[in-house]
Coordinates of C-alpha atoms and ligand atoms in Angstrom, one line a residue:
M1 CA 2.8 30.3 -8.3
A2 CA 5.8 29.7 -5.7
G3 CA 7.3 32.8 -4.9
T4 CA 11.0 33.1 -4.4
H5 CA 11.0 33.9 -0.7
E6 CA 9.3 30.7 -0.4
K7 CA 11.6 28.3 1.7
P8 CA 12.7 25.2 -0.7
V9 CA 10.1 22.1 0.2
R10 CA 11.0 19.5 2.4
V11 CA 8.6 17.0 3.2
R12 CA 9.2 13.5 5.4
M13 CA 7.7 10.1 5.9
A14 CA 8.3 8.7 9.5
P15 CA 7.1 5.5 9.5
S16 CA 7.3 3.2 12.9
P17 CA 8.5 -0.1 11.9
T18 CA 6.7 -2.1 14.3
G19 CA 4.1 -3.9 11.5
H20 CA 3.0 -5.1 8.0
L21 CA 3.6 -2.0 5.9
H22 CA 0.2 -0.4 6.0
L23 CA -1.8 1.3 2.8
G24 CA -2.5 4.2 5.2
T25 CA 1.2 4.4 5.6
A26 CA 1.6 4.0 2.1
R27 CA -0.7 6.6 1.2
T28 CA 1.3 9.1 3.6
A29 CA 4.4 8.2 1.9
L30 CA 2.6 9.2 -1.3
F31 CA 1.3 12.1 -0.6
N32 CA 4.7 13.4 0.8
W33 CA 6.3 12.1 -2.4
L34 CA 4.0 13.7 -5.2
F35 CA 3.6 17.3 -3.0
A36 CA 7.5 17.1 -3.1
R37 CA 8.2 15.9 -6.4
Q38 CA 5.4 18.7 -7.8
R39 CA 7.1 21.5 -6.3
G40 CA 11.2 20.2 -6.6
G41 CA 11.5 19.6 -3.2
V42 CA 13.2 17.2 -1.1
F43 CA 11.4 14.0 0.2
V44 CA 13.1 12.4 3.5
L45 CA 12.2 8.9 4.8
R46 CA 12.5 8.4 8.2
I47 CA 12.4 5.1 9.9
E48 CA 11.2 6.2 14.0
D49 CA 12.4 3.0 15.6
T50 CA 13.2 4.5 18.8
D51 CA 10.5 1.8 20.7
V52 CA 12.8 -0.9 20.7
E53 CA 10.6 -3.6 22.0
R54 CA 8.3 -3.4 19.0
S55 CA 10.8 -2.3 16.1
K56 CA 11.6 -5.4 14.3
K57 CA 14.1 -5.4 11.0
E58 CA 11.8 -7.1 9.6
Y59 CA 9.5 -4.1 9.2
E60 CA 11.9 -2.0 8.2
E61 CA 12.7 -4.2 5.1
E62 CA 9.1 -4.1 4.3
I63 CA 8.3 -0.3 4.4
L64 CA 11.6 -0.4 1.7
E65 CA 10.5 -2.9 -0.3
G66 CA 6.8 -1.4 -0.3
L67 CA 7.9 2.1 -1.2
A68 CA 10.6 0.2 -4.3
W69 CA 7.6 -1.4 -5.3
L70 CA 5.2 1.5 -5.8
G71 CA 8.5 3.7 -7.3
I72 CA 8.8 6.0 -4.3
T73 CA 12.6 6.9 -4.0
W74 CA 13.8 9.4 -1.0
D75 CA 16.6 12.1 -1.4
E76 CA 18.3 12.1 1.5
G77 CA 20.0 10.2 4.4
P78 CA 22.7 9.8 6.3
D79 CA 26.3 9.2 4.3
V80 CA 26.8 5.3 4.4
G81 CA 29.2 5.6 1.2
G82 CA 26.7 3.8 -0.9
P83 CA 22.8 5.0 -1.9
Y84 CA 21.1 7.2 0.8
G85 CA 20.0 5.8 4.3
P86 CA 17.2 6.0 5.2
Y87 CA 17.5 8.1 8.4
R88 CA 17.0 5.9 11.7
Q89 CA 15.8 7.2 14.9
S90 CA 18.0 4.8 16.3
E91 CA 21.1 6.4 14.7
R92 CA 20.7 9.9 16.3
K93 CA 20.3 9.0 20.0
E94 CA 23.4 11.3 20.4
I95 CA 21.4 14.1 19.1
Y96 CA 18.1 13.8 21.0
K97 CA 20.1 13.3 24.3
R98 CA 22.1 16.6 23.8
Y99 CA 18.4 18.6 23.1
L100 CA 17.0 16.9 26.3
A101 CA 20.3 18.2 28.3
Q102 CA 19.2 21.3 27.0
L103 CA 15.7 21.4 28.0
L104 CA 16.7 20.0 31.4
E105 CA 19.0 22.7 31.5
K106 CA 16.9 25.7 31.1
K107 CA 14.4 23.7 33.3
E108 CA 11.6 23.4 30.3
A109 CA 12.0 19.8 31.3
Y110 CA 12.7 18.1 34.6
Y111 CA 12.9 14.5 35.9
C112 CA 10.0 12.8 37.3
Y113 CA 10.5 10.5 40.3
C114 CA 7.0 9.5 40.6
T115 CA 6.5 5.8 40.6
K116 CA 3.7 3.5 38.6
E117 CA 1.8 3.5 41.7
E118 CA 1.9 7.0 42.7
L119 CA 0.7 8.1 39.6
E120 CA -2.3 5.6 38.9
A121 CA -3.3 6.3 42.6
E122 CA -3.3 10.3 41.2
K123 CA -5.1 9.2 38.1
Q124 CA -7.9 7.3 40.3
A125 CA -8.4 10.3 42.7
L126 CA -8.9 12.3 39.6
A127 CA -11.3 9.6 38.1
A128 CA -13.3 9.8 41.4
Q129 CA -13.6 13.4 40.6
G130 CA -15.0 12.9 37.3
L131 CA -11.8 14.0 35.8
P132 CA -9.6 13.0 33.1
P133 CA -6.1 12.0 34.0
K134 CA -3.8 14.4 34.1
Y135 CA -0.2 14.8 35.8
G136 CA -0.2 17.3 38.6
G137 CA 2.9 18.3 38.5
R138 CA 4.3 17.0 41.9
C139 CA 8.0 17.4 40.5
R140 CA 8.0 20.0 38.5
D141 CA 9.7 22.4 41.1
L142 CA 12.2 20.4 43.1
A143 CA 15.1 22.0 44.1
A144 CA 17.2 18.6 43.7
A145 CA 16.5 15.0 43.9
P146 CA 14.1 13.7 46.4
A147 CA 16.5 11.1 49.0
G148 CA 16.3 7.7 47.8
R149 CA 14.3 8.1 45.0
T150 CA 15.4 7.3 41.1
P151 CA 14.5 9.1 38.5
Q152 CA 11.5 7.9 36.3
V153 CA 11.1 9.6 33.3
I154 CA 11.5 13.1 31.9
R155 CA 8.5 15.5 31.5
F156 CA 8.0 18.4 29.4
K157 CA 6.9 22.0 31.5
V158 CA 3.5 22.2 29.1
P159 CA 2.8 25.9 29.7
E160 CA -1.5 26.4 30.4
V161 CA -1.9 27.9 27.2
K162 CA -4.4 28.0 23.7
V163 CA -2.2 26.1 21.2
E164 CA -3.8 27.3 17.8
F165 CA -2.7 26.2 14.2
H166 CA -3.5 26.4 10.6
D167 CA -3.9 22.9 9.1
L168 CA -3.7 22.9 5.1
I169 CA -6.5 20.3 4.6
R170 CA -8.7 21.4 8.4
G171 CA -8.0 24.8 8.7
K172 CA -7.7 26.5 12.4
V173 CA -7.6 23.9 14.7
S174 CA -6.7 24.5 18.5
F175 CA -6.3 23.1 21.6
D176 CA -6.2 23.8 25.4
A177 CA -2.9 22.7 26.4
G178 CA -3.7 23.1 29.8
L179 CA -6.0 19.9 30.2
F180 CA -2.5 18.0 28.8
G181 CA -0.2 18.2 32.5
D182 CA 3.5 17.7 31.6
I183 CA 3.8 15.0 29.0
V184 CA 6.9 12.6 29.3
I185 CA 9.2 13.2 26.5
A186 CA 11.6 10.3 27.3
K187 CA 12.2 7.4 29.7
D188 CA 15.9 9.1 30.5
L189 CA 18.4 10.7 28.5
D190 CA 19.0 8.0 26.0
N191 CA 15.3 6.6 25.3
P192 CA 13.4 9.8 23.7
L193 CA 9.8 9.2 22.9
Y194 CA 8.3 9.7 19.6
N195 CA 6.7 13.6 20.6
F196 CA 10.1 14.4 21.0
A197 CA 12.1 12.8 19.0
V198 CA 9.9 13.7 15.9
V199 CA 10.4 17.7 17.1
V200 CA 13.8 17.7 17.1
D201 CA 13.9 15.5 13.1
D202 CA 11.5 17.7 12.0
G203 CA 13.4 20.6 12.9
L204 CA 17.4 19.4 12.2
M205 CA 15.8 18.3 8.8
E206 CA 14.3 21.8 8.5
I207 CA 11.2 19.8 7.3
T208 CA 8.4 22.4 5.9
H209 CA 5.2 20.5 5.7
V210 CA 4.5 18.0 7.9
I211 CA 1.6 15.6 5.9
R212 CA 0.6 12.5 8.0
A213 CA -2.2 10.9 9.3
E214 CA -4.9 12.4 10.9
D215 CA -4.7 10.4 14.2
H216 CA -1.6 12.7 14.9
I217 CA -3.8 15.6 15.1
S218 CA -4.1 15.5 19.1
N219 CA 0.2 15.2 19.0
T220 CA 0.4 18.4 17.1
P221 CA 0.0 20.9 19.9
K222 CA 2.5 19.2 22.2
Q223 CA 4.5 19.0 19.5
I224 CA 4.5 22.6 18.6
L225 CA 5.2 23.3 22.6
I226 CA 8.1 21.5 22.0
R227 CA 9.3 22.9 19.2
C228 CA 8.9 26.7 20.6
A229 CA 11.0 25.5 23.5
L230 CA 13.6 24.4 21.2
G231 CA 13.8 27.2 19.0
F232 CA 12.9 25.3 16.0
S233 CA 11.1 26.9 12.8
E234 CA 7.5 26.5 12.6
P235 CA 6.3 23.6 9.8
L236 CA 2.9 23.8 7.8
Y237 CA 0.9 21.1 8.8
A238 CA -1.7 19.0 6.8
H239 CA -3.3 16.0 8.4
I240 CA -4.9 13.6 5.9
P241 CA -8.3 11.5 6.1
L242 CA -8.3 7.8 7.6
I243 CA -8.9 4.8 5.3
L244 CA -12.0 3.3 6.2
N245 CA -14.0 0.4 5.6
P246 CA -17.0 0.5 3.5
D247 CA -19.0 0.9 6.9
R248 CA -17.1 3.9 7.6
S249 CA -15.1 2.0 10.2
K250 CA -11.1 2.3 10.2
M251 CA -10.0 0.1 7.9
S252 CA -9.1 -3.3 9.2
K253 CA -8.6 -6.9 7.6
R254 CA -12.2 -8.0 8.3
F255 CA -12.9 -6.2 5.4
A256 CA -10.0 -5.9 2.9
D257 CA -6.2 -6.7 2.8
T258 CA -4.8 -3.9 5.0
A259 CA -1.0 -4.5 4.4
L260 CA 0.7 -2.9 0.7
L261 CA 2.6 -5.9 -0.5
D262 CA -0.5 -8.2 0.0
Y263 CA -1.6 -6.0 -3.0
R264 CA 1.6 -7.2 -4.9
N265 CA 1.4 -10.5 -4.3
T266 CA -1.9 -11.1 -5.7
G267 CA -0.8 -9.6 -8.5
Y268 CA -1.8 -5.7 -8.3
L269 CA 0.1 -3.7 -10.6
S270 CA 2.3 -0.9 -8.6
E271 CA 1.0 2.0 -11.0
A272 CA -2.8 1.1 -10.3
M273 CA -1.9 0.8 -6.8
M274 CA -0.2 4.5 -6.9
N275 CA -3.2 5.8 -8.7
F276 CA -5.7 3.9 -6.1
L277 CA -3.8 5.5 -3.2
A278 CA -3.4 8.4 -4.4
F279 CA -7.6 9.2 -4.8
L280 CA -7.7 8.0 -1.2
G281 CA -9.1 11.2 -0.3
W282 CA -7.7 13.1 -3.0
H283 CA -9.4 14.1 -6.4
P284 CA -7.9 15.8 -9.3
R285 CA -9.7 19.3 -10.4
E286 CA -10.8 17.8 -13.5
D287 CA -13.3 14.0 -13.9
E288 CA -10.0 11.6 -14.4
D289 CA -10.1 8.5 -12.9
I290 CA -6.6 7.1 -14.6
L291 CA -3.6 8.8 -14.0
A292 CA 0.4 7.6 -14.5
P293 CA 2.7 8.8 -11.9
A294 CA 3.6 12.3 -13.5
D295 CA -0.2 12.9 -14.0
L296 CA -0.3 12.6 -10.4
I297 CA 2.8 14.9 -9.6
S298 CA 1.6 17.6 -12.0
R299 CA -2.3 17.7 -10.6
F300 CA -1.4 16.8 -7.0
D301 CA -3.0 19.9 -4.6
L302 CA -3.1 19.2 -0.7
E303 CA -5.4 21.9 -0.3
R304 CA -7.7 19.6 -2.5
V305 CA -7.6 16.3 -0.4
Q306 CA -10.7 16.0 1.9
K307 CA -11.3 16.3 5.6
A308 CA -13.7 13.7 5.4
G309 CA -12.6 9.5 5.8
A310 CA -11.2 7.9 2.8
V311 CA -13.6 4.9 2.1
F312 CA -11.4 1.7 0.5
D313 CA -13.1 0.8 -2.7
Q314 CA -12.4 -2.8 -3.5
E315 CA -14.2 -2.8 -7.0
K316 CA -12.8 0.5 -7.8
M317 CA -9.4 -1.0 -7.0
N318 CA -9.9 -4.2 -9.0
W319 CA -11.3 -2.0 -12.1
L320 CA -8.1 0.2 -12.1
N321 CA -6.0 -2.7 -11.9
R322 CA -7.6 -4.2 -14.7
E323 CA -7.2 -1.0 -16.7
Y324 CA -3.8 -1.2 -16.1
L325 CA -3.6 -4.6 -17.2
K326 CA -4.9 -3.8 -20.7
K327 CA -2.0 -1.1 -21.4
L328 CA 0.3 -4.0 -21.1
D329 CA 1.3 -5.8 -24.5
D330 CA 1.7 -9.7 -24.1
E331 CA 4.8 -9.5 -23.8
N332 CA 5.2 -7.3 -20.8
L333 CA 2.1 -9.0 -18.9
A334 CA 4.0 -12.1 -19.6
E335 CA 7.2 -11.1 -17.9
A336 CA 4.9 -9.8 -15.0
L337 CA 3.8 -13.1 -14.8
V338 CA 6.6 -15.1 -14.3
P339 CA 6.8 -14.8 -10.9
F340 CA 2.9 -16.1 -10.3
F341 CA 3.3 -18.6 -12.7
R342 CA 6.3 -20.1 -10.9
A343 CA 4.2 -19.7 -7.6
A344 CA 1.6 -22.0 -9.2
G345 CA 4.0 -24.6 -10.3
L346 CA 3.5 -24.1 -13.9
P347 CA 6.5 -23.4 -16.4
D348 CA 8.0 -19.7 -16.2
D349 CA 9.8 -19.3 -19.2
V350 CA 8.1 -16.4 -21.1
R351 CA 8.1 -17.6 -24.6
R352 CA 5.9 -20.0 -23.1
I353 CA 3.8 -18.5 -21.0
R354 CA 3.0 -15.5 -23.0
P355 CA 0.6 -17.3 -26.1
A356 CA -1.5 -19.0 -23.2
V357 CA -1.4 -15.5 -21.9
A358 CA -3.1 -13.7 -25.0
A359 CA -5.9 -16.2 -24.7
V360 CA -6.6 -15.8 -21.7
R361 CA -5.8 -12.1 -20.7
S362 CA -9.3 -10.3 -20.9
R363 CA -10.8 -12.2 -18.2
A364 CA -8.0 -11.2 -15.6
E365 CA -8.2 -9.0 -12.9
K366 CA -4.8 -9.7 -11.3
L367 CA -1.8 -11.1 -12.5
S368 CA -2.3 -14.2 -10.1
D369 CA -5.6 -14.9 -12.2
V370 CA -4.0 -15.5 -15.2
P371 CA -2.0 -19.0 -14.0
V372 CA -5.3 -20.2 -12.9
S373 CA -7.0 -19.8 -16.2
A374 CA -4.2 -20.6 -18.3
R375 CA -3.2 -24.1 -16.3
F376 CA -5.3 -26.1 -18.8
F377 CA -2.9 -25.3 -21.3
F378 CA -0.1 -26.9 -19.6
E379 CA -2.2 -29.7 -17.9
L380 CA -5.4 -31.0 -19.4
P381 CA -7.6 -30.9 -16.1
P382 CA -9.8 -34.3 -16.2
Y383 CA -13.3 -33.7 -16.6
E384 CA -16.8 -35.9 -16.6
P385 CA -17.5 -37.1 -20.3
S386 CA -21.1 -35.9 -19.7
L387 CA -19.1 -32.3 -19.8
L388 CA -18.6 -32.9 -23.4
V389 CA -22.3 -33.4 -24.5
W390 CA -24.0 -29.9 -25.7
K391 CA -27.1 -28.9 -24.2
K392 CA -29.2 -29.4 -27.5
A393 CA -27.4 -32.5 -28.5
A394 CA -28.0 -36.1 -28.2
P395 CA -25.2 -37.6 -26.3
A396 CA -24.7 -40.5 -29.3
T397 CA -23.5 -37.2 -31.3
V398 CA -20.6 -35.7 -29.3
A399 CA -17.9 -38.6 -30.6
P400 CA -18.8 -38.2 -34.1
A401 CA -18.9 -34.3 -34.3
L402 CA -15.4 -34.5 -32.6
A403 CA -14.4 -37.3 -34.8
R404 CA -15.8 -34.7 -38.2
A405 CA -13.8 -31.8 -36.4
R406 CA -10.7 -34.0 -35.9
A407 CA -10.4 -34.7 -39.3
A408 CA -10.7 -31.4 -41.1
I409 CA -8.1 -30.1 -38.4
A410 CA -5.6 -32.7 -39.3
T411 CA -5.6 -31.4 -42.7
V412 CA -4.1 -27.9 -41.3
P413 CA -0.5 -27.9 -42.0
D414 CA 1.6 -27.2 -38.4
A415 CA 2.5 -24.0 -40.1
D416 CA -0.6 -22.6 -40.5
F417 CA -2.0 -24.2 -37.2
K418 CA -3.5 -20.4 -36.2
R419 CA -6.8 -18.9 -35.8
E420 CA -8.0 -18.2 -39.5
A421 CA -6.8 -21.4 -40.8
L422 CA -8.6 -23.5 -38.1
S423 CA -11.5 -21.5 -38.3
A424 CA -11.9 -22.1 -42.2
A425 CA -11.4 -25.8 -41.5
I426 CA -14.0 -26.4 -38.8
G427 CA -16.3 -24.4 -40.7
G428 CA -16.0 -26.8 -43.1
V429 CA -17.9 -29.1 -40.6
V430 CA -20.0 -27.0 -38.4
D431 CA -23.8 -26.9 -39.3
P432 CA -24.6 -23.0 -38.8
A433 CA -28.1 -24.1 -37.6
S434 CA -26.4 -25.7 -34.6
R435 CA -22.7 -24.5 -34.1
G436 CA -22.3 -26.1 -30.8
E437 CA -23.0 -29.4 -31.7
V438 CA -19.0 -29.4 -32.9
L439 CA -17.9 -26.3 -31.0
W440 CA -19.1 -27.1 -27.7
P441 CA -17.9 -30.8 -27.4
L442 CA -14.4 -29.1 -29.1
R443 CA -14.0 -26.7 -26.3
V444 CA -14.5 -29.1 -23.4
A445 CA -11.7 -31.6 -25.1
L446 CA -9.3 -29.1 -25.4
S447 CA -9.3 -27.6 -22.5
G448 CA -11.5 -29.7 -19.8
Q449 CA -13.8 -27.3 -19.0
A450 CA -17.0 -25.6 -19.6
T451 CA -15.6 -22.1 -19.9
S452 CA -12.7 -21.0 -22.2
P453 CA -11.5 -19.2 -24.8
D454 CA -12.4 -20.1 -28.3
P455 CA -11.3 -23.4 -29.5
V456 CA -9.4 -22.0 -32.3
D457 CA -7.4 -19.9 -30.1
I458 CA -7.3 -22.6 -27.6
M459 CA -5.5 -25.0 -30.8
G460 CA -3.2 -22.1 -31.6
V461 CA -1.8 -22.1 -28.1
L462 CA -1.5 -25.9 -28.0
G463 CA -0.3 -26.5 -31.5
K464 CA -1.4 -29.3 -33.4
E465 CA 0.3 -32.6 -32.2
E466 CA -1.3 -31.8 -28.7
S467 CA -4.5 -30.3 -30.1
L468 CA -5.0 -33.6 -31.8
R469 CA -3.9 -35.5 -28.9
R470 CA -6.8 -34.0 -26.6
I471 CA -9.2 -34.5 -29.4
D472 CA -8.8 -38.3 -29.5
L473 CA -8.9 -38.5 -25.8
A474 CA -12.3 -36.8 -25.9
V475 CA -13.0 -39.1 -28.7
A476 CA -12.7 -42.4 -26.6
A477 CA -14.4 -40.9 -23.4
A478 CA -17.5 -39.9 -25.7
S479 CA -17.6 -43.2 -27.0
G480 CA -19.0 -44.4 -23.4
L481 CA -21.5 -42.0 -23.8
A482 CA -25.0 -43.4 -24.9
Ligands
LIG1 N1 6.1 7.3 13.3 C1 4.9 7.8 13.9 C2 4.0 7.1 13.0 O1 4.5 6.3 12.4 C3 5.1 9.4 12.6 C4 4.1 10.0 12.9 C5 4.7 11.5 12.0 O2 4.4 11.7 10.9 O3 4.9 12.3 12.9 O4 3.1 7.1 13.2
ZN2 ZN1 6.3 13.3 39.0

C-alpha cells in the first residue's frame, strides 16, 4: 500500500514526432497511463520535437489521434485556454536555455570548438589503437575562446564515476561513465539535445517514475549525471522490454504492421488493441486473457513486467479482436462498421448494414472482413452456372429443384419472410435424404458464392422480392445446364 510519505505519482510519455506512431510507443504510453490511473497519479504527454529536421506536425497529430483512439488521456499541459496541451519541447526553448546557461556558468558545461574533421581524426586515431570513440576533452578547461574559432556544440563535463541505479524491472544497473567522454548536450543555447531537454523536463515536471523502452537504458546514466548537476530530485526508472518479431529480431514491418493506426484502419477494436498491448511484456497474476481498461488499471503492476523481449503474436491479436467483436451487439457492431462499409463502396446506412451484419458476423476477425463477406447482400456477384450443381446431383436436377423451392418460398407472405416460416416452407420441398439437392443451388442462387450463411438467413436479409429475383436468375442460368 502506498504510504502517506510517498509522493503522488507523476509519469510522462515523451514521443518524438519523427515517424508513424509505433506499437511500441503506444505500449509505452499505455504502461504509463495504467500506472498513473491505478495510483491516482498524473500522466503527462510531452512531444519531444527538438529535432527540427525530423519532427513533423502530421506525426504529432498521429500520436494524438492514436492515443485518443485507444482512450488514453493526459492530465496536464500548457494552458492554451482550452483542452490541455500537450507539452511541446519546441515551446520550451527559453527554459532549456536558462538551464544551459546555468551549467555553463557553473563550469559544468562548456563550449567545444572542435570541428567535425578534428573529431573524426580523433576517432580514427583511437580506432587505430583498437579503442572505442570518446571525446578527449580538448576544450574542457579552456580559459577563453580560441582565436578565430567558432563554438560548435555545448558539452557536459562527465565525471569519471560509476553510475548505478535500481531499475524497477531490471534490478541493479551500472555503467562506467568514464567511457562516455564529455557528451554533447546542445548544439547551442537555443538547440538543446534529447539527453539534456529530457532531464530539465522530467525535473521541472516532477516526474516520479520514468517508464520507457529498454533502448533508453544507456541514456539513463547520462541523464542521471546531468540531473545531479542541475539539482533535480531523482525519479525511479522502469525500462520496459522491446517488442520482437516471432524470430526475436526487433519488431519490423517484415512480420506485421508496426503503426498503431494501421490496426484501427483494418478494423481492430481499440479495447482489443489496448488489451493486446498491455500483454506485450506484462501479465496479470491470475490466468486472465481478456481484460477491459478498468481491469487493466486495477491489475497492472510494474514489478510484473518481464525483462525479456515481448514477442508480437498476430494470432493472439486476432483472437482477442474476435472476442471483443463478440461483445458488441448487432447495433453497435453496425455502427462501428459504417466507415468500413463506406470505404468498401457499400451502403453506409446503419439500418441497411445491421441485418447483413447479423448474418455474417460470426466469421469476422476484424471489421474490414465484414463488408467483404456481406457484399453479396448488396450486389449479387456473377457466378458460373456450374456452381449451382450440388456435388451429388445431376446438372439436370438443378432447375427443377430451384423451381420447387421458389414455389414454396413464394407462398410465404412478406410479413413472415424470416427464418421460421421460410424453413417450414422449404422443409416441404426438401428430401431429407438429399438436402443438398435443393439447399445447395438455393444458397448459390441467393449469394452467388460457394460459401455463405444459411439460405433462410440470407433471404431474411434480402427480403422476398430480391430473393425471388435471384432465384429466377438462377433458374434461367440452370436451364442451360445438361
Ligand atoms: N523522445 C524519446 C523517444 O521517443 C523519449 C525517451 C524517453 O522517454 O525518455 O524515444
Ligand atoms: Zn572540443
